[in-house]
XYZ file of C-alpha atoms in Angstrom:
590
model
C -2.993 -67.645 -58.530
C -2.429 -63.908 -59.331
C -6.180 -63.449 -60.067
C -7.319 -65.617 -57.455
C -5.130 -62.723 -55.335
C -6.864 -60.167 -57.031
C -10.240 -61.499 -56.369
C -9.555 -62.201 -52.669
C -8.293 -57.937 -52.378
C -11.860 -57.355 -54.108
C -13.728 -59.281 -51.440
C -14.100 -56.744 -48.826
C -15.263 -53.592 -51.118
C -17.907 -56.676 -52.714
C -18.901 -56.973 -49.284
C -19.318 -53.361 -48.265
C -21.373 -52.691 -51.493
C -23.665 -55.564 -51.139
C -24.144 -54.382 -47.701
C -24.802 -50.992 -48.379
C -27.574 -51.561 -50.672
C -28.800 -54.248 -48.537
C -32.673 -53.208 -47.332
C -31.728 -53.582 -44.284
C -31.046 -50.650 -42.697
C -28.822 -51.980 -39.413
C -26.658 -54.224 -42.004
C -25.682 -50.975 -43.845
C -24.757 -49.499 -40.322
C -22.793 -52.156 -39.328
C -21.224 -51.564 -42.559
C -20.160 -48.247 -42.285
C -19.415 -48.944 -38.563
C -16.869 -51.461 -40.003
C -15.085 -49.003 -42.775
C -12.084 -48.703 -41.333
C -11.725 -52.458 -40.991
C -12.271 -52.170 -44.739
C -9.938 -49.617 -45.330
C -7.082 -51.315 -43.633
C -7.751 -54.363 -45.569
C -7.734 -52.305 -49.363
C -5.090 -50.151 -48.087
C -4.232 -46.339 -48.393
C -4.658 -46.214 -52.480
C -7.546 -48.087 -53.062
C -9.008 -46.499 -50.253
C -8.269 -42.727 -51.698
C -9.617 -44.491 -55.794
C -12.016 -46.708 -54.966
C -13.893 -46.573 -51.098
C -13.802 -42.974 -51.458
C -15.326 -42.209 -54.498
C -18.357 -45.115 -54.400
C -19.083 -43.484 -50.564
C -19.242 -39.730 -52.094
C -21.686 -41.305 -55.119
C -24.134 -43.352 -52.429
C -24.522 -40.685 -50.082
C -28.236 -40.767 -49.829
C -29.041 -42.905 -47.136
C -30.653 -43.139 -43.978
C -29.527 -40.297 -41.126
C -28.651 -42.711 -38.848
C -26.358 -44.544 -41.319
C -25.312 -40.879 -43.097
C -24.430 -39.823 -39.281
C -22.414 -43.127 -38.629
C -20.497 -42.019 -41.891
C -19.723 -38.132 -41.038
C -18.402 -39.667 -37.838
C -15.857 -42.018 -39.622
C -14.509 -39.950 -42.217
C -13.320 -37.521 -39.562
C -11.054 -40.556 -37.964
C -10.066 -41.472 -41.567
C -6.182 -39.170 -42.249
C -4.151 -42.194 -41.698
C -6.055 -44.759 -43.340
C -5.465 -42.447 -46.993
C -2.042 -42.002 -46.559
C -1.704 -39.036 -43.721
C -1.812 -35.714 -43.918
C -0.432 -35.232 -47.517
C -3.566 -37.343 -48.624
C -5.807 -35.741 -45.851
C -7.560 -33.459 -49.128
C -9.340 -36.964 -50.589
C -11.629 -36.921 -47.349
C -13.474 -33.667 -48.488
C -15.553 -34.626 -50.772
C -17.584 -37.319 -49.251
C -17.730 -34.692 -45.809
C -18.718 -31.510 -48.432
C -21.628 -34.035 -49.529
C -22.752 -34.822 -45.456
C -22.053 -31.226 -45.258
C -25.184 -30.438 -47.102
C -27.571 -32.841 -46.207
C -30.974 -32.061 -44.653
C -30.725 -33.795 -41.227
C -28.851 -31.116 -38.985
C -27.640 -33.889 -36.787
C -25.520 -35.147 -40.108
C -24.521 -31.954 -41.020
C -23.138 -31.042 -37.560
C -20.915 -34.460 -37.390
C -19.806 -33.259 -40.757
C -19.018 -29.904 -39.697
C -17.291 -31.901 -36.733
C -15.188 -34.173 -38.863
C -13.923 -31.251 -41.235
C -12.656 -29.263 -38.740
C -11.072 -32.072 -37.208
C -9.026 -33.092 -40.870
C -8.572 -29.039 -41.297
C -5.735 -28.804 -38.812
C -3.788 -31.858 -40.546
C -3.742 -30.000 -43.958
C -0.687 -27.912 -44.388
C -0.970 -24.499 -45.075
C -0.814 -24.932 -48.911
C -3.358 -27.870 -49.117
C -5.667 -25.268 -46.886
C -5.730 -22.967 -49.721
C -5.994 -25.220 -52.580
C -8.365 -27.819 -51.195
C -10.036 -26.771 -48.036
C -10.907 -23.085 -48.474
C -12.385 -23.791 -51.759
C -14.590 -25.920 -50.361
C -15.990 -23.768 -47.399
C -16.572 -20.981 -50.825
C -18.556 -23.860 -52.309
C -20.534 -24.154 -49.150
C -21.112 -20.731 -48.538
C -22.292 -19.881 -51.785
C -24.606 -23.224 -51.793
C -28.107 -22.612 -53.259
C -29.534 -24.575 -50.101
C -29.199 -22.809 -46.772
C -28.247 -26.228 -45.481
C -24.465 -25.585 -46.654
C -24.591 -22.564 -46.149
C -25.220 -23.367 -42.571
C -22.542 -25.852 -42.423
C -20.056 -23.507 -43.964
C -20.390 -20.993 -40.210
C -18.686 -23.460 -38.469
C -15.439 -23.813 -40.998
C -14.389 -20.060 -40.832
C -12.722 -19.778 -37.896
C -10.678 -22.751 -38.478
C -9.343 -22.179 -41.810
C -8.732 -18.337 -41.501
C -5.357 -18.377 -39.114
C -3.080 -20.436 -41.440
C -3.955 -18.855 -45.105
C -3.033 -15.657 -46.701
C -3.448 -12.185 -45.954
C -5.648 -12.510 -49.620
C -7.784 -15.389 -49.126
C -8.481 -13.595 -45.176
C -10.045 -11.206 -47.096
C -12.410 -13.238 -48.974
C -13.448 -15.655 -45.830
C -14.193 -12.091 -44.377
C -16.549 -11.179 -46.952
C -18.124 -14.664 -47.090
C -18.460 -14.396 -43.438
C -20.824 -10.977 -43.608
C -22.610 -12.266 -46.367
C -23.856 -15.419 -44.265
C -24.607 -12.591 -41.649
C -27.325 -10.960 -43.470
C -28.397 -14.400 -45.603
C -32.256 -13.980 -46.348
C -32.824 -17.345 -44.533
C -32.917 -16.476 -40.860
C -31.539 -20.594 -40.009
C -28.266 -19.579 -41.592
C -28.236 -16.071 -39.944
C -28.449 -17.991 -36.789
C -26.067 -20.244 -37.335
C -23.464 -17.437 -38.064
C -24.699 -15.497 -35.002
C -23.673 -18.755 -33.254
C -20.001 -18.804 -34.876
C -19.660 -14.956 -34.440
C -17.336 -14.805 -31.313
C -15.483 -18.075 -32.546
C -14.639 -16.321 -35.776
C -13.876 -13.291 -33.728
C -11.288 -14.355 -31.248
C -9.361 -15.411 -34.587
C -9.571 -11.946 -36.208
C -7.014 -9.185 -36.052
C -8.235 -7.068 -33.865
C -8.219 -4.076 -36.504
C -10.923 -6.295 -38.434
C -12.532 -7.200 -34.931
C -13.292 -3.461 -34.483
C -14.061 -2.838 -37.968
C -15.806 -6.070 -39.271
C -17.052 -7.931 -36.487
C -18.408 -5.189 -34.285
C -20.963 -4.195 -37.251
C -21.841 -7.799 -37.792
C -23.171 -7.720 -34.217
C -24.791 -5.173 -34.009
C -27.172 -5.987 -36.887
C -27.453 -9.562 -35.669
C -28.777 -8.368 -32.212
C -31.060 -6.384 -34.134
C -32.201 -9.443 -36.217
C -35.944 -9.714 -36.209
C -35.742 -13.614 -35.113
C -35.165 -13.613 -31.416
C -33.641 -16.828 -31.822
C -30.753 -15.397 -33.339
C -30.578 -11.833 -31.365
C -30.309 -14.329 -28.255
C -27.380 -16.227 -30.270
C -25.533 -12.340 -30.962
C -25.536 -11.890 -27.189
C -23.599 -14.872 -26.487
C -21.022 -13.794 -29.544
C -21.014 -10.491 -27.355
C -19.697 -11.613 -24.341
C -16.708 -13.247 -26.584
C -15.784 -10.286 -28.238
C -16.133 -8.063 -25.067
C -13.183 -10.126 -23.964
C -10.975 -9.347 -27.341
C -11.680 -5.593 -27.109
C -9.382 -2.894 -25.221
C -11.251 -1.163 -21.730
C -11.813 1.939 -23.839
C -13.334 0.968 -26.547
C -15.773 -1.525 -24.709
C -18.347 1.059 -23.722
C -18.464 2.751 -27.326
C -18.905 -0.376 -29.323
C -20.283 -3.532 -27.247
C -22.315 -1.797 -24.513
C -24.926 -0.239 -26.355
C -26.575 -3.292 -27.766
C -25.640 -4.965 -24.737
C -27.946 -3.056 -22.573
C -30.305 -2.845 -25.540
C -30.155 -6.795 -25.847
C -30.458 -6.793 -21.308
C -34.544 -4.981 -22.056
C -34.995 -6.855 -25.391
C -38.855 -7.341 -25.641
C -38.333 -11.252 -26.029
C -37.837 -12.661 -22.834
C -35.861 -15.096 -24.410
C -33.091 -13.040 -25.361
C -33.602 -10.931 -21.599
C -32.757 -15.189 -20.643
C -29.664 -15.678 -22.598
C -28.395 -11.674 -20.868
C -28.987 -12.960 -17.739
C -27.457 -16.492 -18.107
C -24.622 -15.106 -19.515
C -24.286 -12.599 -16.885
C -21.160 -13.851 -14.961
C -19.024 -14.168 -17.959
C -20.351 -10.752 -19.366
C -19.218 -9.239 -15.926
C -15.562 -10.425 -16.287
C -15.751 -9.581 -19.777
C -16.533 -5.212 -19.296
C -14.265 -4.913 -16.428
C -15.129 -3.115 -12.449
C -15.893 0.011 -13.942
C -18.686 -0.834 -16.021
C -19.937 -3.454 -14.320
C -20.665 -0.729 -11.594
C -22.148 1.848 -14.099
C -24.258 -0.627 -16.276
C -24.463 -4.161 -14.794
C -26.005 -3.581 -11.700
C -28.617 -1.366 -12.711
C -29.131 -4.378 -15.588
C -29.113 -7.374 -13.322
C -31.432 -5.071 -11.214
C -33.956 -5.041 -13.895
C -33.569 -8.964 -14.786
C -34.027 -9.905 -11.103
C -37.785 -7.915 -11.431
C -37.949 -9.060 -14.821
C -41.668 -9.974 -15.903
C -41.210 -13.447 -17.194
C -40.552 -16.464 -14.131
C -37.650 -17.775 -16.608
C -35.437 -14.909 -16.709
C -35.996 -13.514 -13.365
C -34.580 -17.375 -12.190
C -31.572 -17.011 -14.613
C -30.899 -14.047 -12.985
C -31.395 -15.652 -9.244
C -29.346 -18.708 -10.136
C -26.144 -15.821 -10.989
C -26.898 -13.831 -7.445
C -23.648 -15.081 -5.338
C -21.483 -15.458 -8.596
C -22.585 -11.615 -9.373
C -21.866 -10.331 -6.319
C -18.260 -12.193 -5.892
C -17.404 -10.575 -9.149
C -17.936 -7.164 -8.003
C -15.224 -5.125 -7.132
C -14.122 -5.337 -3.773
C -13.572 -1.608 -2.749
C -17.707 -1.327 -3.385
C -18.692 -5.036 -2.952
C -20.346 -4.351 -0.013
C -22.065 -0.851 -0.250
C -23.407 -2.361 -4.059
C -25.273 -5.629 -2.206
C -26.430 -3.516 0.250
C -28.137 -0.755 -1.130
C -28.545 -2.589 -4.623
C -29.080 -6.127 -4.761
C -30.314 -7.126 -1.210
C -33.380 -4.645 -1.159
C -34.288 -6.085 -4.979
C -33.848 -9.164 -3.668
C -36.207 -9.209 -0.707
C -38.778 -7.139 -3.160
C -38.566 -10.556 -4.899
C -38.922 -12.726 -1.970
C -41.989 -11.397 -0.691
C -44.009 -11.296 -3.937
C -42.915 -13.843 -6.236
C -45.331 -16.992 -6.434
C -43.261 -18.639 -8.877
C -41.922 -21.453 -7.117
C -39.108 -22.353 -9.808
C -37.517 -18.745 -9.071
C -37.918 -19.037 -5.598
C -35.848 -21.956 -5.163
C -33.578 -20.661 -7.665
C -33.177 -17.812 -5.115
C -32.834 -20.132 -1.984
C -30.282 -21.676 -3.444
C -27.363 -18.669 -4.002
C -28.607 -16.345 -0.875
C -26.924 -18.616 1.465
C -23.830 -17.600 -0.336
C -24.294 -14.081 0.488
C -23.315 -14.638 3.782
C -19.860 -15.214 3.253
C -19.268 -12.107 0.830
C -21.535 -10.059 3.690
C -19.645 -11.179 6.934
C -21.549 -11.632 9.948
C -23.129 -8.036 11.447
C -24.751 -8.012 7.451
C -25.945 -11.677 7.860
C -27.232 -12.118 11.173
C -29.215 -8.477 10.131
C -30.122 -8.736 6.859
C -30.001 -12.745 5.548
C -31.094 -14.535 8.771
C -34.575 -12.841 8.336
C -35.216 -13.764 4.501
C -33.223 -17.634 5.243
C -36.175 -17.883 8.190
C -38.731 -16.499 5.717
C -38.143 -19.113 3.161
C -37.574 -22.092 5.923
C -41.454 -21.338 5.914
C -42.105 -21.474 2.476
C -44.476 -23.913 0.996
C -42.464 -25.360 -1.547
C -39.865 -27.928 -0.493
C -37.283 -27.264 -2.861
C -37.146 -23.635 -1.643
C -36.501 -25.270 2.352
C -34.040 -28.036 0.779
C -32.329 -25.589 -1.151
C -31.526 -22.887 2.018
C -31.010 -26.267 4.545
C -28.761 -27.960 2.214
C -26.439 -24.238 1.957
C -26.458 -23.579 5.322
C -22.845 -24.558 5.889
C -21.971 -21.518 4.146
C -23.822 -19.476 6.609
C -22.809 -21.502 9.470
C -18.881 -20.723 8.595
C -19.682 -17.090 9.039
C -21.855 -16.641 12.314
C -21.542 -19.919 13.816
C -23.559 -22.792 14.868
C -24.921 -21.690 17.654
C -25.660 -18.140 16.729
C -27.509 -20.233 13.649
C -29.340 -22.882 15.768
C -31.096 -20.595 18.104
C -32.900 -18.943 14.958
C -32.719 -22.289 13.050
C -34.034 -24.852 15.519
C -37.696 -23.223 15.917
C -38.609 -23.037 12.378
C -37.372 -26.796 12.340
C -38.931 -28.549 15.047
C -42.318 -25.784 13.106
C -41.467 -27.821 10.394
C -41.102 -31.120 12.151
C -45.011 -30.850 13.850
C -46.272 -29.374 11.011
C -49.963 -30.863 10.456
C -49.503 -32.046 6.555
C -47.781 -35.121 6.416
C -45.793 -34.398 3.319
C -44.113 -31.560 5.010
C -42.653 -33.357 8.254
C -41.881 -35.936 5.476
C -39.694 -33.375 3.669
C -37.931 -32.013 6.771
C -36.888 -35.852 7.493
C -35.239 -36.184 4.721
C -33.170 -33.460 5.212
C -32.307 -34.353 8.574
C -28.795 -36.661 7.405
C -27.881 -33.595 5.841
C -28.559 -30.924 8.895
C -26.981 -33.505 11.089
C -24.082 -33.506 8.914
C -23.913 -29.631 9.289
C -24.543 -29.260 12.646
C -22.754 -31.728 14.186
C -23.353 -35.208 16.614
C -23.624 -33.161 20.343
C -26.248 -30.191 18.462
C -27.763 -33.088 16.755
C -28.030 -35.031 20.025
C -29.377 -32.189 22.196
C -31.742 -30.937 19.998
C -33.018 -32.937 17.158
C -32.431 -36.707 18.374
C -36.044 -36.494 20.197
C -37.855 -35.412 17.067
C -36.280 -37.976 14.966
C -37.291 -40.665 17.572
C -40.873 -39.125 17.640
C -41.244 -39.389 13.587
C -41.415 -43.130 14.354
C -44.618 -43.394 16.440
C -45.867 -40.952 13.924
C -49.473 -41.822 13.101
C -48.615 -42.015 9.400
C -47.075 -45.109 7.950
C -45.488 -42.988 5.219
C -43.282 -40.779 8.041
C -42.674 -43.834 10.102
C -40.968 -45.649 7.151
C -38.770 -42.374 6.033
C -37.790 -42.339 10.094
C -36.575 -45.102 10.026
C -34.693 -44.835 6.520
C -33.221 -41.774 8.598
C -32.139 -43.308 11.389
C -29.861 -45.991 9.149
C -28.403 -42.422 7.575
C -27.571 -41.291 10.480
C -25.860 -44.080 11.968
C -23.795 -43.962 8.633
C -22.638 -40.510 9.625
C -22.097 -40.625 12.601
C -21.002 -44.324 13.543
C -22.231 -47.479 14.537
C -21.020 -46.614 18.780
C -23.197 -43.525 18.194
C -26.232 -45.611 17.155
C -25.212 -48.087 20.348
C -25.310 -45.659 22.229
C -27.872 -43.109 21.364
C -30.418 -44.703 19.249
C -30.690 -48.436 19.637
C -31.663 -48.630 23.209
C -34.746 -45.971 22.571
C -35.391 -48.336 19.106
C -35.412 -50.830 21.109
C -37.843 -50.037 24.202
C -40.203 -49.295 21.755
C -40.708 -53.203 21.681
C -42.672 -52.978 24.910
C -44.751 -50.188 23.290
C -48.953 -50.926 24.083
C -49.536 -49.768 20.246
C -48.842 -52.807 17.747
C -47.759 -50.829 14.986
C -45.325 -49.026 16.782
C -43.743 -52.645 17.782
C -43.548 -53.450 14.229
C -41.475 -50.163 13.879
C -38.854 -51.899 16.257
C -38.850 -54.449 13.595
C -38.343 -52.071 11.109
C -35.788 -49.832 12.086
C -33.804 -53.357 13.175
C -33.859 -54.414 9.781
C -32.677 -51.180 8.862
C -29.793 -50.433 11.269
C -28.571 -54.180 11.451
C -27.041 -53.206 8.000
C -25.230 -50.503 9.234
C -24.218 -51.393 12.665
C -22.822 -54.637 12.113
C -22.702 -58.220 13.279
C -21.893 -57.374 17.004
C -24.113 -54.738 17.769
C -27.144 -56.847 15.803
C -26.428 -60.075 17.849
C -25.671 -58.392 21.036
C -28.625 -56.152 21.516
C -30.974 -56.554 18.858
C -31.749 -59.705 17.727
C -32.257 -60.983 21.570
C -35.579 -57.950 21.065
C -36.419 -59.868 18.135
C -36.912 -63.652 19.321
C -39.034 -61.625 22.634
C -41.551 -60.290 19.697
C -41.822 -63.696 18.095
C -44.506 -64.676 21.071
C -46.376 -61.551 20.187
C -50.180 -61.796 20.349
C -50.367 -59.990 17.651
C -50.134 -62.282 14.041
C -48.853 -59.106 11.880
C -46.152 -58.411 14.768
C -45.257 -62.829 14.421
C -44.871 -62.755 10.260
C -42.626 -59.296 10.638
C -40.246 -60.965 13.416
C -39.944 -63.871 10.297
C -39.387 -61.098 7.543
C -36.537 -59.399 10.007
C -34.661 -62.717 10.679
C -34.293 -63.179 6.951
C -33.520 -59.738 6.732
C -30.649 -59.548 9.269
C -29.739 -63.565 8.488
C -26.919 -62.185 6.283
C -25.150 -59.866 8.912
C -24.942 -62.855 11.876
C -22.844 -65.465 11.583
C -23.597 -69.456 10.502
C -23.223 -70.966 14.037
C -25.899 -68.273 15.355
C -28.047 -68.833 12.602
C -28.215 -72.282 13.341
C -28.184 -72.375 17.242
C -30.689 -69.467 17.962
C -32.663 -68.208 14.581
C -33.639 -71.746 13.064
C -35.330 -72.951 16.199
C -37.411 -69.789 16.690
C -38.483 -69.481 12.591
C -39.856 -73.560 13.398
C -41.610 -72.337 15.779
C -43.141 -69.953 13.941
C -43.540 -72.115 10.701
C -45.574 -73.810 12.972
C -48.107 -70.961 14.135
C -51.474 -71.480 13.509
C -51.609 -68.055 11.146
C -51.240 -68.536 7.700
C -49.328 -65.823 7.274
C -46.675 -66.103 10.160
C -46.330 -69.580 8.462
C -45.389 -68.875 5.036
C -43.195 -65.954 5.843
C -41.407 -68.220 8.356
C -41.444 -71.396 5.691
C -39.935 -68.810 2.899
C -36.890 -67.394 5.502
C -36.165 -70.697 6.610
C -35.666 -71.476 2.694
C -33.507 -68.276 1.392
C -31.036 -68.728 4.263
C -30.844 -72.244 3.415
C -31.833 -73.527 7.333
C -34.299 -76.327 6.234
């Protein structure tokens, strides 16, 4: 009985292993998706003596199935026994650790400095930071790579000795002859930083970023500028301007627009990083430059960080530094850039100006360049200022707004290309939202009704969708009172088409006004059309009773829509006959 025991604790590892080396590659996922089923069932020893070891010896699998793994292990501390046992986990994770596939060595990476913080101090020295020597001295840059991200989590809890020597590793990874390891320890720079004394901060770190900004890959100068902005945070206001500034204005006019990119998306937290006084003296003049910059991509990272820039500024010059600064580089912008993905990067922050400005500054200097780009040919620059003008609105008022706002939307409404009265509609919901039901009503309510006897079918159809998004905002006794009896006269209307738009914007608003409103008032419009002369008008009153069927209730369905959909099942059109045959079937009225 005592080996049939034996051989029933040996099933699951027999299982794993055949599984492992099955072809299959999904079995052997499911496998390692199921280890710490597996685990549970050998328990913590046989787990450390004999799961561990055969997963450190088969580690040459497929990524997906190697990723699967790194993932596991990191989850893995109690199933070996807890923390004390935490140290058997390493191997397998030095192996992922090393791997070619940067996906599996990142999970790796991932899971080890997960398990670092449940090794005590002690195990850290004897197990752990041995193995992030082994991986930094690796002959392939893969560990070597890998080893960047274990640094910074090893270094705070060993001693004063063994800081030392993660130091040195740490600048020797910094000038590695591979530049995919210099890259990734330009990446782990202000990580490792923030852990530092600051004595080694000044001393180490500061050197170690100065080179890597003046890396000849660009992709890992743009990575040093990131690691800048962290260790501009650790540093004292007096020494900022010595030792980070430099080859952070050097990095701001770098002759790879890619690194110019990662200065100006990093702007913000660069600014809050240096402090008032240098952000006066050497960030404006910067974000000057990177507003005018010569490549589309960084002069729109710089546009996007506009309002966020200028709210960071320091309030005693906040205005005065717009003004004469920002604003007159701004408009430059506006009135020759072509690029459409920076102009709409700009349209969308220079509504936020407004509130920093006040009005006199606004109504002056913004209302102008909001106007210019209401105009603009590109509809995400329009959606972008329309869909921001709240912010303007809080600060010189609706009606100070409207009068400059209105013309250059009903411009828009008329405009002769179909796609751009098509844009302005749908941003209508959202300017009605903004400007409120009585400006909505006295000034925009006519337009909307006149998209719907628009000559194109494709602005009829997104009138009507507009209509239903209205009603939504503003309620269904708005829409009884405002819209439906104009939606509704248009039954009588001499032009067909427009008196299948009746049936249209029915179907739509029946939805959203409800049962009563829909029996009341529109479905009496409804059984009128069904004697149209017109067949296409007959087969659309069928489509709109099955449409609205759902909102009325059984004994009207019964009493008044049945007897009008036989009657048309009876037409002599084909069409008006099958569409009246198929809504007689889906409400179930046969």
């Amino acid at each position: 009985m005592a080996g049939a025991d034996s051989d029933d604790s040996l099933y699951p590892i027999a299982v794993l292993i055949d599984e492992l080396r099955n072809e299959d590659v999904q079995l052997r996922l499911n496998s390692i998706k199921k280890l710490s089923t597996i685990a549970l069932a050998l328990g913590v020893e046989r787990t450390r003596t004999e799961l561990l070891p055969f997963l450190t010896d088969t580690i040459y699998d497929e990524d997906e199935v190697l990723l699967a793994l790194a993932e596991q292990l990191g989850n893995f501390t109690m199933l070996v026994g807890g923390p004390e046992y935490v140290h058997c986990l390493l191997p397998p994770l030095e192996s992922l650790a090393t791997v070619e596939e940067t996906v599996v060595r990142d999970k790796a990476v991932e899971s080890l400095r997960k398990i670092s913080h449940e090794h005590s101090p002690v195990d850290l020295e004897v197990h752990f930071e041995p193995l992030v020597k082994r991986l930094a001295s690796g002959d392939w840059f893969t560990s070597r790579t890998s080893a960047c991200g274990l640094f910074s989590v090893c270094y705070p809890r060993v001693s004063s000795t063994v800081k030392a020597e993660i130091r040195q590793h740490f600048r020797t990874l910094c000038s590695d002859d591979t530049p995919m390891v210099r890259r990734a320890a330009a990446s782990k720079l202000g990580e490792f930083a923030k852990v530092l004394e600051l004595e080694y901060v000044k001393s180490d770190i500061i050197s170690l970023f100065t080179a890597l900004a003046s890396d000849e890959q660009d992709s890992v100068r743009l990575l040093a500028v990131e690691a800048g902005v962290s260790i501009a945070t650790l540093l004292p206001q007096e020494d900022l301007e010595a030792l980070v500034m430099p080859t952070l204005r050097q990095a701001a006019e770098d002759k790879s627009w890619r690194v110019r990119y990662m200065v100006a998306d990093k702007f913000s937290d660069l600014q809050k990083a240096v402090g008032p006084e240098i952000t006066k003296n050497d960030l404006v003049p910067a974000f000057q430059n990177l507003l005018k910059d010569c490549e589309a991509e960084v002069r729109a990272a710089a546009a996007n960080k506009v309002k966020e820039f200028c709210e960071n500024l320091p309030e005693d010059s906040r205005e005065t530094i717009i003004m004469t600064h920002i604003l007159p580089c701004y408009y430059n912008v506006c009135l020759s850039i072509t690029n459409n993905h920076v102009k709409s990067a700009l349209a969308s922050v220079i509504m936020g100006l407004s509130t920093i400005l006040g009005k006199d500054n606004t109504i002056e200097h913004l209302l102008p360049l909001f106007l210019a780009q209401l105009k603009d040919e590109c509809p995400e620059v329009r959606l972008n200022i329309i869909s921001n003008l709240d912010c303007v609105n809080e600060v010189i008022g609706i009606r100070q707004l409207s009068q400059s706002l209105l013309p250059a939307i009903v411009e828009l409404a008329e405009d002769a290309k179909w796609r751009v009265r098509l844009a302005i509609i749908e941003y209508m919901p959202l300017l009605a939202g903004q400007l409120g039901v009585e400006f909505f009503d006295e000034k925009l309510n006519s337009l909307c009704m006149a998209w719907l006897v628009d000559h194109v079918y494709a602005i009829r159809e997104a009138a009507t969708c507009n209509l239903m998004k209205l009603v939504e905002k503003f309620g269904a006794e708005w829409a009884q009172n405002t819209i439906v009896p104009k939606v509704l006269g248009m039954a009588n209307d001499p032009n067909y088409l427009h008196r299948m738009t009746t049936l249209f914007c029915i179907n739509a608003l029946s939805e959203v006004c409800g049962q009563e409103i829909t029996t009341k008032h529109m479905l009496p419009v409804v059984f009128k059309m069904s004697n149209d002369q017109v067949a296409n008008v007959r087969f659309n009153v069928a489509k709109s009773l099955q449409k609205i069927g759902p909102v009325l209730d059984s004994n009207c369905l019964q009493t008044e829509v049945k007897p009008v959909l036989e009657k048309l099942a009876s037409d002599q059109d084909m069409d008006v006959k099958y569409f009246a045959q198929e809504a007689i079937s889906v409400l179930s009225l046969a």
